[in-house]
Amino acid sequence: IVPHGIITNQFNQLQIPNSATMDKILSRVSSAAGALAVGAFTVNSCIYNVDGGERAVMFDTLRGGILPDVRDEGTHFIIPVVQRPIIIDVRTKPREIPSVTGTKDLQMVNIKLRVLWRPVIEKLPQLYRELGTDFDERVLPSIGNEVLKSVVAQYNAEELLSKRAEVSNRIKTELIKRGAHFHLTLDDVAITHLTFGREFMKAIESKQVASQEAERQQYVVQRAEQERIANVTRAEGEAEAATIITKAMEKTGNAIVEVRRIDAAKEIASKLARGRNITYLPGGGASDGGNGGNPGLLLSVDK
């Protein structure tokens, strides 16, 4: 058990801080917080990040503008106020280039070109210095229309349809050359849309109709020729058959005619025998008992 006097002495030794002491503590805390904020701001001003698919070029006011080196992806240090990073997207992006141009035979063509492009990374400082960050808007429409007009003008309208792959390859080759001059890499170039004027489309339809009509007439002529050949062949066969029959009759007389007559009578009798409503009436008069020389009659009786 602690004596009551000792507890009283220890309680008296505890000192409650006065207002001056509290002000000093708060002043130190605020100073530390201010120093921490200034330090965080300074650190944040001295670093920057380059995300995936991007590169950075550095503008330095003390060393004469854009620096020649390119900063890769990651975190980098800079000198605040003196240096400023410019972030540029280097991923492959699509671009559609429309153009209305004329062919070799003076037909108007509405053509669209789809281009997959990306900047040359090593040339980003020069590219930014000469064209800025919107270099695709400044370069691709102009060189695309120029190449399209120069290549399409070397072909007729029909050749653009029949030689589309060749035209696309020539456009791709020329456009890659022109893009390399502006430090742009073109991964793919393709024609996505190709239409002609209304007059030319009507001319094509008329030509197709005329071609189909000519083919139909050619078929009719060929059919008539085949029928003529068939008739000639048939006539030759009948003439040859008649010649054979004539020679046979000269040798055997009318025997062959009688044979043909008997064959015909058999065929007629066979057909009549299958009929249900056929009635035979014998010939001859009543005086000779029906044995006269008149032939009998065959009647068709409806039931």
PDB file of C-alpha atoms in Angstrom:
ATOM      1  CA  ILE A   1       0.000   0.000   0.000  1.00  0.00           C
ATOM      2  CA  VAL A   2       1.418   3.377  -1.132  1.00  0.00           C
ATOM      3  CA  PRO A   3       1.247   6.070   1.514  1.00  0.00           C
ATOM      4  CA  HIS A   4      -1.066   8.945   0.845  1.00  0.00           C
ATOM      5  CA  GLY A   5       1.702  11.517   1.127  1.00  0.00           C
ATOM      6  CA  ILE A   6       3.784  10.020  -1.643  1.00  0.00           C
ATOM      7  CA  ILE A   7       0.837  10.061  -4.100  1.00  0.00           C
ATOM      8  CA  THR A   8       0.221  13.714  -3.259  1.00  0.00           C
ATOM      9  CA  ASN A   9       3.848  14.659  -3.893  1.00  0.00           C
ATOM     10  CA  GLN A  10       3.913  12.886  -7.316  1.00  0.00           C
ATOM     11  CA  PHE A  11       0.682  14.551  -8.366  1.00  0.00           C
ATOM     12  CA  ASN A  12       2.075  17.937  -7.488  1.00  0.00           C
ATOM     13  CA  GLN A  13       5.164  17.265  -9.580  1.00  0.00           C
ATOM     14  CA  LEU A  14       3.016  16.900 -12.794  1.00  0.00           C
ATOM     15  CA  GLN A  15       2.951  20.224 -14.627  1.00  0.00           C
ATOM     16  CA  ILE A  16       0.166  21.141 -17.000  1.00  0.00           C
ATOM     17  CA  PRO A  17       1.645  22.963 -20.091  1.00  0.00           C
ATOM     18  CA  ASN A  18       0.666  26.551 -20.365  1.00  0.00           C
ATOM     19  CA  SER A  19      -0.486  28.393 -23.556  1.00  0.00           C
ATOM     20  CA  ALA A  20       3.039  29.490 -24.540  1.00  0.00           C
ATOM     21  CA  THR A  21       4.229  25.898 -24.647  1.00  0.00           C
ATOM     22  CA  MET A  22       1.239  24.844 -26.789  1.00  0.00           C
ATOM     23  CA  ASP A  23       1.986  27.628 -29.281  1.00  0.00           C
ATOM     24  CA  LYS A  24       5.552  26.395 -29.658  1.00  0.00           C
ATOM     25  CA  ILE A  25       4.381  22.838 -30.335  1.00  0.00           C
ATOM     26  CA  LEU A  26       1.851  23.939 -32.928  1.00  0.00           C
ATOM     27  CA  SER A  27       4.435  26.167 -34.591  1.00  0.00           C
ATOM     28  CA  ARG A  28       6.864  23.268 -34.921  1.00  0.00           C
ATOM     29  CA  VAL A  29       4.160  20.965 -36.342  1.00  0.00           C
ATOM     30  CA  SER A  30       3.108  23.541 -38.931  1.00  0.00           C
ATOM     31  CA  SER A  31       6.721  24.175 -39.923  1.00  0.00           C
ATOM     32  CA  ALA A  32       7.292  20.451 -40.398  1.00  0.00           C
ATOM     33  CA  ALA A  33       4.120  20.124 -42.477  1.00  0.00           C
ATOM     34  CA  GLY A  34       5.135  23.097 -44.623  1.00  0.00           C
ATOM     35  CA  ALA A  35       8.605  21.668 -45.162  1.00  0.00           C
ATOM     36  CA  LEU A  36       7.099  18.306 -46.094  1.00  0.00           C
ATOM     37  CA  ALA A  37       4.729  19.947 -48.605  1.00  0.00           C
ATOM     38  CA  VAL A  38       7.555  21.970 -50.146  1.00  0.00           C
ATOM     39  CA  GLY A  39       9.657  18.826 -50.397  1.00  0.00           C
ATOM     40  CA  ALA A  40       6.843  16.845 -52.047  1.00  0.00           C
ATOM     41  CA  PHE A  41       6.211  19.662 -54.514  1.00  0.00           C
ATOM     42  CA  THR A  42       9.919  19.886 -55.310  1.00  0.00           C
ATOM     43  CA  VAL A  43      10.212  16.134 -55.871  1.00  0.00           C
ATOM     44  CA  ASN A  44       7.074  16.121 -58.010  1.00  0.00           C
ATOM     45  CA  SER A  45       8.464  18.987 -60.090  1.00  0.00           C
ATOM     46  CA  CYS A  46      11.743  17.175 -60.628  1.00  0.00           C
ATOM     47  CA  ILE A  47      10.346  13.916 -62.052  1.00  0.00           C
ATOM     48  CA  TYR A  48       7.957  12.941 -64.847  1.00  0.00           C
ATOM     49  CA  ASN A  49       6.589   9.675 -66.250  1.00  0.00           C
ATOM     50  CA  VAL A  50       6.494   8.352 -69.824  1.00  0.00           C
ATOM     51  CA  ASP A  51       3.717   5.779 -70.269  1.00  0.00           C
ATOM     52  CA  GLY A  52       3.738   2.694 -72.508  1.00  0.00           C
ATOM     53  CA  GLY A  53       3.578   3.445 -76.233  1.00  0.00           C
ATOM     54  CA  GLU A  54       4.915   6.987 -75.711  1.00  0.00           C
ATOM     55  CA  ARG A  55       8.234   8.778 -75.929  1.00  0.00           C
ATOM     56  CA  ALA A  56       9.379  12.186 -74.636  1.00  0.00           C
ATOM     57  CA  VAL A  57      11.550  14.921 -76.071  1.00  0.00           C
ATOM     58  CA  MET A  58      13.087  17.525 -73.798  1.00  0.00           C
ATOM     59  CA  PHE A  59      12.930  21.286 -74.214  1.00  0.00           C
ATOM     60  CA  ASP A  60      15.851  22.941 -72.403  1.00  0.00           C
ATOM     61  CA  THR A  61      15.961  26.733 -72.177  1.00  0.00           C
ATOM     62  CA  LEU A  62      19.650  26.812 -71.226  1.00  0.00           C
ATOM     63  CA  ARG A  63      20.919  24.468 -73.940  1.00  0.00           C
ATOM     64  CA  GLY A  64      19.157  25.933 -76.928  1.00  0.00           C
ATOM     65  CA  GLY A  65      15.713  24.374 -77.226  1.00  0.00           C
ATOM     66  CA  ILE A  66      14.920  20.752 -78.136  1.00  0.00           C
ATOM     67  CA  LEU A  67      17.577  18.254 -77.023  1.00  0.00           C
ATOM     68  CA  PRO A  68      18.606  15.579 -79.559  1.00  0.00           C
ATOM     69  CA  ASP A  69      17.990  12.561 -77.333  1.00  0.00           C
ATOM     70  CA  VAL A  70      14.651  10.727 -76.920  1.00  0.00           C
ATOM     71  CA  ARG A  71      13.453   9.607 -73.479  1.00  0.00           C
ATOM     72  CA  ASP A  72      12.050   6.067 -73.276  1.00  0.00           C
ATOM     73  CA  GLU A  73       9.204   4.744 -71.134  1.00  0.00           C
ATOM     74  CA  GLY A  74       9.580   5.114 -67.375  1.00  0.00           C
ATOM     75  CA  THR A  75      10.303   7.797 -64.773  1.00  0.00           C
ATOM     76  CA  HIS A  76      12.884  10.525 -65.508  1.00  0.00           C
ATOM     77  CA  PHE A  77      14.331  13.574 -63.745  1.00  0.00           C
ATOM     78  CA  ILE A  78      14.170  17.148 -64.979  1.00  0.00           C
ATOM     79  CA  ILE A  79      15.325  20.537 -63.812  1.00  0.00           C
ATOM     80  CA  PRO A  80      12.227  22.538 -62.883  1.00  0.00           C
ATOM     81  CA  VAL A  81      11.612  25.762 -64.812  1.00  0.00           C
ATOM     82  CA  VAL A  82      14.645  25.101 -67.019  1.00  0.00           C
ATOM     83  CA  GLN A  83      13.460  21.871 -68.686  1.00  0.00           C
ATOM     84  CA  ARG A  84      10.042  20.849 -69.999  1.00  0.00           C
ATOM     85  CA  PRO A  85       9.172  17.361 -71.380  1.00  0.00           C
ATOM     86  CA  ILE A  86       6.933  16.916 -74.453  1.00  0.00           C
ATOM     87  CA  ILE A  87       5.134  13.553 -74.510  1.00  0.00           C
ATOM     88  CA  ILE A  88       4.491  12.076 -78.003  1.00  0.00           C
ATOM     89  CA  ASP A  89       2.415   8.986 -78.833  1.00  0.00           C
ATOM     90  CA  VAL A  90       4.425   6.558 -81.031  1.00  0.00           C
ATOM     91  CA  ARG A  91       1.857   3.743 -81.391  1.00  0.00           C
ATOM     92  CA  THR A  92       0.570   2.691 -84.821  1.00  0.00           C
ATOM     93  CA  LYS A  93      -2.636   4.550 -85.682  1.00  0.00           C
ATOM     94  CA  PRO A  94      -5.043   4.400 -88.643  1.00  0.00           C
ATOM     95  CA  ARG A  95      -5.778   7.310 -90.936  1.00  0.00           C
ATOM     96  CA  GLU A  96      -8.305   7.556 -93.787  1.00  0.00           C
ATOM     97  CA  ILE A  97      -7.424   9.814 -96.709  1.00  0.00           C
ATOM     98  CA  PRO A  98     -10.282  10.644 -99.149  1.00  0.00           C
ATOM     99  CA  SER A  99      -9.620  12.116-102.580  1.00  0.00           C
ATOM    100  CA  VAL A 100     -11.517  12.952-105.767  1.00  0.00           C
ATOM    101  CA  THR A 101      -9.280  12.697-108.812  1.00  0.00           C
ATOM    102  CA  GLY A 102      -9.372  12.015-112.561  1.00  0.00           C
ATOM    103  CA  THR A 103      -8.286   8.964-114.531  1.00  0.00           C
ATOM    104  CA  LYS A 104      -6.329   8.760-117.769  1.00  0.00           C
ATOM    105  CA  ASP A 105      -9.571   8.783-119.797  1.00  0.00           C
ATOM    106  CA  LEU A 106     -10.874  11.835-117.868  1.00  0.00           C
ATOM    107  CA  GLN A 107     -13.296   9.980-115.617  1.00  0.00           C
ATOM    108  CA  MET A 108     -13.775  11.306-112.074  1.00  0.00           C
ATOM    109  CA  VAL A 109     -13.054   8.806-109.292  1.00  0.00           C
ATOM    110  CA  ASN A 110     -13.942   9.023-105.601  1.00  0.00           C
ATOM    111  CA  ILE A 111     -11.262   7.022-103.785  1.00  0.00           C
ATOM    112  CA  LYS A 112     -10.438   6.478-100.094  1.00  0.00           C
ATOM    113  CA  LEU A 113      -7.127   5.264 -98.729  1.00  0.00           C
ATOM    114  CA  ARG A 114      -6.566   3.681 -95.299  1.00  0.00           C
ATOM    115  CA  VAL A 115      -3.070   4.159 -93.875  1.00  0.00           C
ATOM    116  CA  LEU A 116      -1.489   2.638 -90.745  1.00  0.00           C
ATOM    117  CA  TRP A 117       1.307   4.975 -89.696  1.00  0.00           C
ATOM    118  CA  ARG A 118       3.693   5.735 -86.817  1.00  0.00           C
ATOM    119  CA  PRO A 119       6.514   8.230 -86.344  1.00  0.00           C
ATOM    120  CA  VAL A 120      10.200   7.270 -86.494  1.00  0.00           C
ATOM    121  CA  ILE A 121      11.292   7.307 -82.848  1.00  0.00           C
ATOM    122  CA  GLU A 122      14.874   8.382 -83.523  1.00  0.00           C
ATOM    123  CA  LYS A 123      13.613  11.407 -85.466  1.00  0.00           C
ATOM    124  CA  LEU A 124      11.122  12.674 -82.880  1.00  0.00           C
ATOM    125  CA  PRO A 125      13.181  15.762 -81.865  1.00  0.00           C
ATOM    126  CA  GLN A 126      13.512  16.878 -85.478  1.00  0.00           C
ATOM    127  CA  LEU A 127       9.888  15.984 -86.207  1.00  0.00           C
ATOM    128  CA  TYR A 128       8.644  18.039 -83.257  1.00  0.00           C
ATOM    129  CA  ARG A 129      10.949  20.920 -84.098  1.00  0.00           C
ATOM    130  CA  GLU A 130       9.731  21.114 -87.717  1.00  0.00           C
ATOM    131  CA  LEU A 131       6.054  20.090 -87.493  1.00  0.00           C
ATOM    132  CA  GLY A 132       4.966  20.069 -83.837  1.00  0.00           C
ATOM    133  CA  THR A 133       2.840  17.391 -82.216  1.00  0.00           C
ATOM    134  CA  ASP A 134       0.068  17.387 -84.888  1.00  0.00           C
ATOM    135  CA  PHE A 135       2.458  16.313 -87.652  1.00  0.00           C
ATOM    136  CA  ASP A 136       0.013  13.681 -88.974  1.00  0.00           C
ATOM    137  CA  GLU A 137      -2.606  16.364 -89.701  1.00  0.00           C
ATOM    138  CA  ARG A 138      -0.036  18.422 -91.559  1.00  0.00           C
ATOM    139  CA  VAL A 139       1.644  15.667 -93.571  1.00  0.00           C
ATOM    140  CA  LEU A 140      -0.628  12.695 -94.346  1.00  0.00           C
ATOM    141  CA  PRO A 141      -3.545  14.482 -96.118  1.00  0.00           C
ATOM    142  CA  SER A 142      -1.207  16.430 -98.408  1.00  0.00           C
ATOM    143  CA  ILE A 143       1.104  13.575 -99.442  1.00  0.00           C
ATOM    144  CA  GLY A 144      -1.852  11.151 -99.666  1.00  0.00           C
ATOM    145  CA  ASN A 145      -3.759  13.339-102.138  1.00  0.00           C
ATOM    146  CA  GLU A 146      -0.593  14.021-104.119  1.00  0.00           C
ATOM    147  CA  VAL A 147       0.264  10.326-104.509  1.00  0.00           C
ATOM    148  CA  LEU A 148      -3.333   9.335-105.287  1.00  0.00           C
ATOM    149  CA  LYS A 149      -3.686  11.921-108.038  1.00  0.00           C
ATOM    150  CA  SER A 150      -0.324  11.061-109.625  1.00  0.00           C
ATOM    151  CA  VAL A 151      -0.908   7.282-109.656  1.00  0.00           C
ATOM    152  CA  VAL A 152      -4.603   7.220-110.617  1.00  0.00           C
ATOM    153  CA  ALA A 153      -3.933   9.562-113.558  1.00  0.00           C
ATOM    154  CA  GLN A 154      -1.810   6.808-115.171  1.00  0.00           C
ATOM    155  CA  TYR A 155      -4.708   4.329-115.458  1.00  0.00           C
ATOM    156  CA  ASN A 156      -8.011   4.201-117.289  1.00  0.00           C
ATOM    157  CA  ALA A 157     -11.232   3.780-115.355  1.00  0.00           C
ATOM    158  CA  GLU A 158     -11.570   0.130-116.385  1.00  0.00           C
ATOM    159  CA  GLU A 159      -7.954  -0.569-115.408  1.00  0.00           C
ATOM    160  CA  LEU A 160      -8.625   0.717-111.889  1.00  0.00           C
ATOM    161  CA  LEU A 161     -11.112  -2.129-111.512  1.00  0.00           C
ATOM    162  CA  SER A 162      -9.196  -4.880-113.300  1.00  0.00           C
ATOM    163  CA  LYS A 163      -5.763  -3.895-111.902  1.00  0.00           C
ATOM    164  CA  ARG A 164      -6.769  -2.830-108.415  1.00  0.00           C
ATOM    165  CA  ALA A 165      -3.977  -4.794-106.691  1.00  0.00           C
ATOM    166  CA  GLU A 166      -1.340  -3.249-108.957  1.00  0.00           C
ATOM    167  CA  VAL A 167      -2.693   0.254-108.355  1.00  0.00           C
ATOM    168  CA  SER A 168      -2.745  -0.334-104.580  1.00  0.00           C
ATOM    169  CA  ASN A 169       0.880  -1.546-104.596  1.00  0.00           C
ATOM    170  CA  ARG A 170       2.058   1.481-106.579  1.00  0.00           C
ATOM    171  CA  ILE A 171       0.232   3.855-104.238  1.00  0.00           C
ATOM    172  CA  LYS A 172       1.784   2.081-101.238  1.00  0.00           C
ATOM    173  CA  THR A 173       5.310   2.281-102.685  1.00  0.00           C
ATOM    174  CA  GLU A 174       5.047   5.968-103.540  1.00  0.00           C
ATOM    175  CA  LEU A 175       3.421   6.866-100.234  1.00  0.00           C
ATOM    176  CA  ILE A 176       6.102   5.058 -98.211  1.00  0.00           C
ATOM    177  CA  LYS A 177       8.779   7.042-100.059  1.00  0.00           C
ATOM    178  CA  ARG A 178       7.005  10.328 -99.400  1.00  0.00           C
ATOM    179  CA  GLY A 179       6.358   9.447 -95.730  1.00  0.00           C
ATOM    180  CA  ALA A 180      10.042   8.619 -95.136  1.00  0.00           C
ATOM    181  CA  HIS A 181      10.906  12.179 -96.165  1.00  0.00           C
ATOM    182  CA  PHE A 182       8.817  13.426 -93.207  1.00  0.00           C
ATOM    183  CA  HIS A 183      10.109  10.731 -90.788  1.00  0.00           C
ATOM    184  CA  LEU A 184       6.878   8.711 -90.860  1.00  0.00           C
ATOM    185  CA  THR A 185       6.724   4.922 -91.181  1.00  0.00           C
ATOM    186  CA  LEU A 186       3.724   3.494 -93.062  1.00  0.00           C
ATOM    187  CA  ASP A 187       2.998  -0.100 -92.037  1.00  0.00           C
ATOM    188  CA  ASP A 188       0.071  -0.669 -94.407  1.00  0.00           C
ATOM    189  CA  VAL A 189      -1.673   1.167 -97.240  1.00  0.00           C
ATOM    190  CA  ALA A 190      -4.928  -0.110 -98.782  1.00  0.00           C
ATOM    191  CA  ILE A 191      -7.742   1.163-101.014  1.00  0.00           C
ATOM    192  CA  THR A 192     -10.991   0.852 -99.057  1.00  0.00           C
ATOM    193  CA  HIS A 193     -13.423   2.735-101.321  1.00  0.00           C
ATOM    194  CA  LEU A 194     -13.508   3.250-105.082  1.00  0.00           C
ATOM    195  CA  THR A 195     -16.486   4.692-106.975  1.00  0.00           C
ATOM    196  CA  PHE A 196     -16.938   6.437-110.309  1.00  0.00           C
ATOM    197  CA  GLY A 197     -19.217   9.211-111.540  1.00  0.00           C
ATOM    198  CA  ARG A 198     -22.872   8.610-112.372  1.00  0.00           C
ATOM    199  CA  GLU A 199     -22.319   8.943-116.135  1.00  0.00           C
ATOM    200  CA  PHE A 200     -19.567   6.346-116.102  1.00  0.00           C
ATOM    201  CA  MET A 201     -21.701   3.918-114.086  1.00  0.00           C
ATOM    202  CA  LYS A 202     -24.531   4.306-116.629  1.00  0.00           C
ATOM    203  CA  ALA A 203     -22.055   3.668-119.447  1.00  0.00           C
ATOM    204  CA  ILE A 204     -20.851   0.505-117.714  1.00  0.00           C
ATOM    205  CA  GLU A 205     -24.436  -0.719-117.271  1.00  0.00           C
ATOM    206  CA  SER A 206     -25.204  -0.051-120.944  1.00  0.00           C
ATOM    207  CA  LYS A 207     -22.047  -1.860-121.973  1.00  0.00           C
ATOM    208  CA  GLN A 208     -22.927  -4.849-119.830  1.00  0.00           C
ATOM    209  CA  VAL A 209     -26.437  -4.985-121.311  1.00  0.00           C
ATOM    210  CA  ALA A 210     -25.019  -4.784-124.852  1.00  0.00           C
ATOM    211  CA  SER A 211     -22.472  -7.473-124.063  1.00  0.00           C
ATOM    212  CA  GLN A 212     -25.155  -9.787-122.686  1.00  0.00           C
ATOM    213  CA  GLU A 213     -27.345  -9.156-125.727  1.00  0.00           C
ATOM    214  CA  ALA A 214     -24.412  -9.935-128.048  1.00  0.00           C
ATOM    215  CA  GLU A 215     -23.725 -13.155-126.170  1.00  0.00           C
ATOM    216  CA  ARG A 216     -27.408 -14.116-126.428  1.00  0.00           C
ATOM    217  CA  GLN A 217     -27.438 -13.450-130.184  1.00  0.00           C
ATOM    218  CA  GLN A 218     -24.253 -15.473-130.543  1.00  0.00           C
ATOM    219  CA  TYR A 219     -25.927 -18.327-128.713  1.00  0.00           C
ATOM    220  CA  VAL A 220     -28.964 -18.082-131.012  1.00  0.00           C
ATOM    221  CA  VAL A 221     -26.705 -18.196-134.090  1.00  0.00           C
ATOM    222  CA  GLN A 222     -24.827 -21.193-132.720  1.00  0.00           C
ATOM    223  CA  ARG A 223     -28.097 -22.944-131.945  1.00  0.00           C
ATOM    224  CA  ALA A 224     -29.421 -22.302-135.453  1.00  0.00           C
ATOM    225  CA  GLU A 225     -26.160 -23.589-136.907  1.00  0.00           C
ATOM    226  CA  GLN A 226     -26.409 -26.760-134.840  1.00  0.00           C
ATOM    227  CA  GLU A 227     -30.012 -27.246-135.922  1.00  0.00           C
ATOM    228  CA  ARG A 228     -29.008 -26.784-139.566  1.00  0.00           C
ATOM    229  CA  ILE A 229     -26.243 -29.328-139.209  1.00  0.00           C
ATOM    230  CA  ALA A 230     -28.689 -31.732-137.529  1.00  0.00           C
ATOM    231  CA  ASN A 231     -31.240 -31.292-140.357  1.00  0.00           C
ATOM    232  CA  VAL A 232     -28.576 -31.857-142.994  1.00  0.00           C
ATOM    233  CA  THR A 233     -27.380 -34.952-141.202  1.00  0.00           C
ATOM    234  CA  ARG A 234     -30.952 -36.204-140.864  1.00  0.00           C
ATOM    235  CA  ALA A 235     -31.645 -35.556-144.546  1.00  0.00           C
ATOM    236  CA  GLU A 236     -28.466 -37.307-145.557  1.00  0.00           C
ATOM    237  CA  GLY A 237     -29.470 -40.270-143.396  1.00  0.00           C
ATOM    238  CA  GLU A 238     -32.941 -40.399-144.942  1.00  0.00           C
ATOM    239  CA  ALA A 239     -31.483 -40.154-148.439  1.00  0.00           C
ATOM    240  CA  GLU A 240     -29.044 -42.923-147.676  1.00  0.00           C
ATOM    241  CA  ALA A 241     -31.875 -45.024-146.247  1.00  0.00           C
ATOM    242  CA  ALA A 242     -34.001 -44.395-149.352  1.00  0.00           C
ATOM    243  CA  THR A 243     -31.081 -45.417-151.565  1.00  0.00           C
ATOM    244  CA  ILE A 244     -30.647 -48.650-149.609  1.00  0.00           C
ATOM    245  CA  ILE A 245     -34.389 -49.381-149.837  1.00  0.00           C
ATOM    246  CA  THR A 246     -34.402 -48.674-153.582  1.00  0.00           C
ATOM    247  CA  LYS A 247     -31.510 -51.037-154.159  1.00  0.00           C
ATOM    248  CA  ALA A 248     -33.211 -53.697-152.040  1.00  0.00           C
ATOM    249  CA  MET A 249     -36.449 -53.340-154.029  1.00  0.00           C
ATOM    250  CA  GLU A 250     -34.565 -53.663-157.284  1.00  0.00           C
ATOM    251  CA  LYS A 251     -33.194 -56.980-156.061  1.00  0.00           C
ATOM    252  CA  THR A 252     -36.240 -58.423-154.238  1.00  0.00           C
ATOM    253  CA  GLY A 253     -39.197 -56.634-155.853  1.00  0.00           C
ATOM    254  CA  ASN A 254     -42.083 -55.564-153.601  1.00  0.00           C
ATOM    255  CA  ALA A 255     -41.222 -57.977-150.830  1.00  0.00           C
ATOM    256  CA  ILE A 256     -39.706 -55.328-148.619  1.00  0.00           C
ATOM    257  CA  VAL A 257     -42.821 -53.147-149.037  1.00  0.00           C
ATOM    258  CA  GLU A 258     -45.018 -56.034-147.970  1.00  0.00           C
ATOM    259  CA  VAL A 259     -42.793 -56.631-144.943  1.00  0.00           C
ATOM    260  CA  ARG A 260     -43.086 -52.975-143.949  1.00  0.00           C
ATOM    261  CA  ARG A 261     -46.880 -53.164-144.430  1.00  0.00           C
ATOM    262  CA  ILE A 262     -47.133 -56.244-142.237  1.00  0.00           C
ATOM    263  CA  ASP A 263     -45.005 -54.562-139.533  1.00  0.00           C
ATOM    264  CA  ALA A 264     -47.228 -51.496-139.643  1.00  0.00           C
ATOM    265  CA  ALA A 265     -50.383 -53.644-139.447  1.00  0.00           C
ATOM    266  CA  LYS A 266     -48.978 -55.461-136.409  1.00  0.00           C
ATOM    267  CA  GLU A 267     -48.226 -52.192-134.673  1.00  0.00           C
ATOM    268  CA  ILE A 268     -51.729 -50.828-135.419  1.00  0.00           C
ATOM    269  CA  ALA A 269     -53.379 -54.062-134.279  1.00  0.00           C
ATOM    270  CA  SER A 270     -51.369 -54.016-131.049  1.00  0.00           C
ATOM    271  CA  LYS A 271     -52.473 -50.462-130.258  1.00  0.00           C
ATOM    272  CA  LEU A 272     -56.118 -51.209-131.104  1.00  0.00           C
ATOM    273  CA  ALA A 273     -56.125 -54.362-129.020  1.00  0.00           C
ATOM    274  CA  ARG A 274     -55.341 -52.311-125.926  1.00  0.00           C
ATOM    275  CA  GLY A 275     -58.315 -50.025-126.542  1.00  0.00           C
ATOM    276  CA  ARG A 276     -61.522 -50.745-124.571  1.00  0.00           C
ATOM    277  CA  ASN A 277     -64.127 -49.029-126.793  1.00  0.00           C
ATOM    278  CA  ILE A 278     -63.066 -50.472-130.150  1.00  0.00           C
ATOM    279  CA  THR A 279     -65.705 -52.489-132.071  1.00  0.00           C
ATOM    280  CA  TYR A 280     -65.048 -54.417-135.309  1.00  0.00           C
ATOM    281  CA  LEU A 281     -67.794 -54.591-138.002  1.00  0.00           C
ATOM    282  CA  PRO A 282     -67.107 -57.066-140.783  1.00  0.00           C
ATOM    283  CA  GLY A 283     -67.527 -55.839-144.384  1.00  0.00           C
ATOM    284  CA  GLY A 284     -69.648 -57.255-147.283  1.00  0.00           C
ATOM    285  CA  GLY A 285     -73.420 -57.140-148.095  1.00  0.00           C
ATOM    286  CA  ALA A 286     -76.269 -59.248-146.774  1.00  0.00           C
ATOM    287  CA  SER A 287     -76.628 -61.229-150.116  1.00  0.00           C
ATOM    288  CA  ASP A 288     -73.195 -62.806-149.980  1.00  0.00           C
ATOM    289  CA  GLY A 289     -73.312 -63.535-146.250  1.00  0.00           C
ATOM    290  CA  GLY A 290     -70.758 -60.992-145.325  1.00  0.00           C
ATOM    291  CA  ASN A 291     -68.033 -62.586-147.452  1.00  0.00           C
ATOM    292  CA  GLY A 292     -67.767 -59.754-149.978  1.00  0.00           C
ATOM    293  CA  GLY A 293     -64.560 -57.917-150.839  1.00  0.00           C
ATOM    294  CA  ASN A 294     -65.361 -54.823-148.769  1.00  0.00           C
ATOM    295  CA  PRO A 295     -63.125 -54.464-145.717  1.00  0.00           C
ATOM    296  CA  GLY A 296     -64.543 -54.378-142.214  1.00  0.00           C
ATOM    297  CA  LEU A 297     -64.921 -51.273-140.068  1.00  0.00           C
ATOM    298  CA  LEU A 298     -63.452 -50.377-136.698  1.00  0.00           C
ATOM    299  CA  LEU A 299     -65.702 -48.158-134.573  1.00  0.00           C
ATOM    300  CA  SER A 300     -65.009 -46.329-131.365  1.00  0.00           C
ATOM    301  CA  VAL A 301     -68.092 -46.684-129.201  1.00  0.00           C
ATOM    302  CA  ASP A 302     -68.493 -44.407-126.157  1.00  0.00           C
ATOM    303  CA  LYS A 303     -70.132 -46.031-123.177  1.00  0.00           C
TER     304      LYS A 303
END
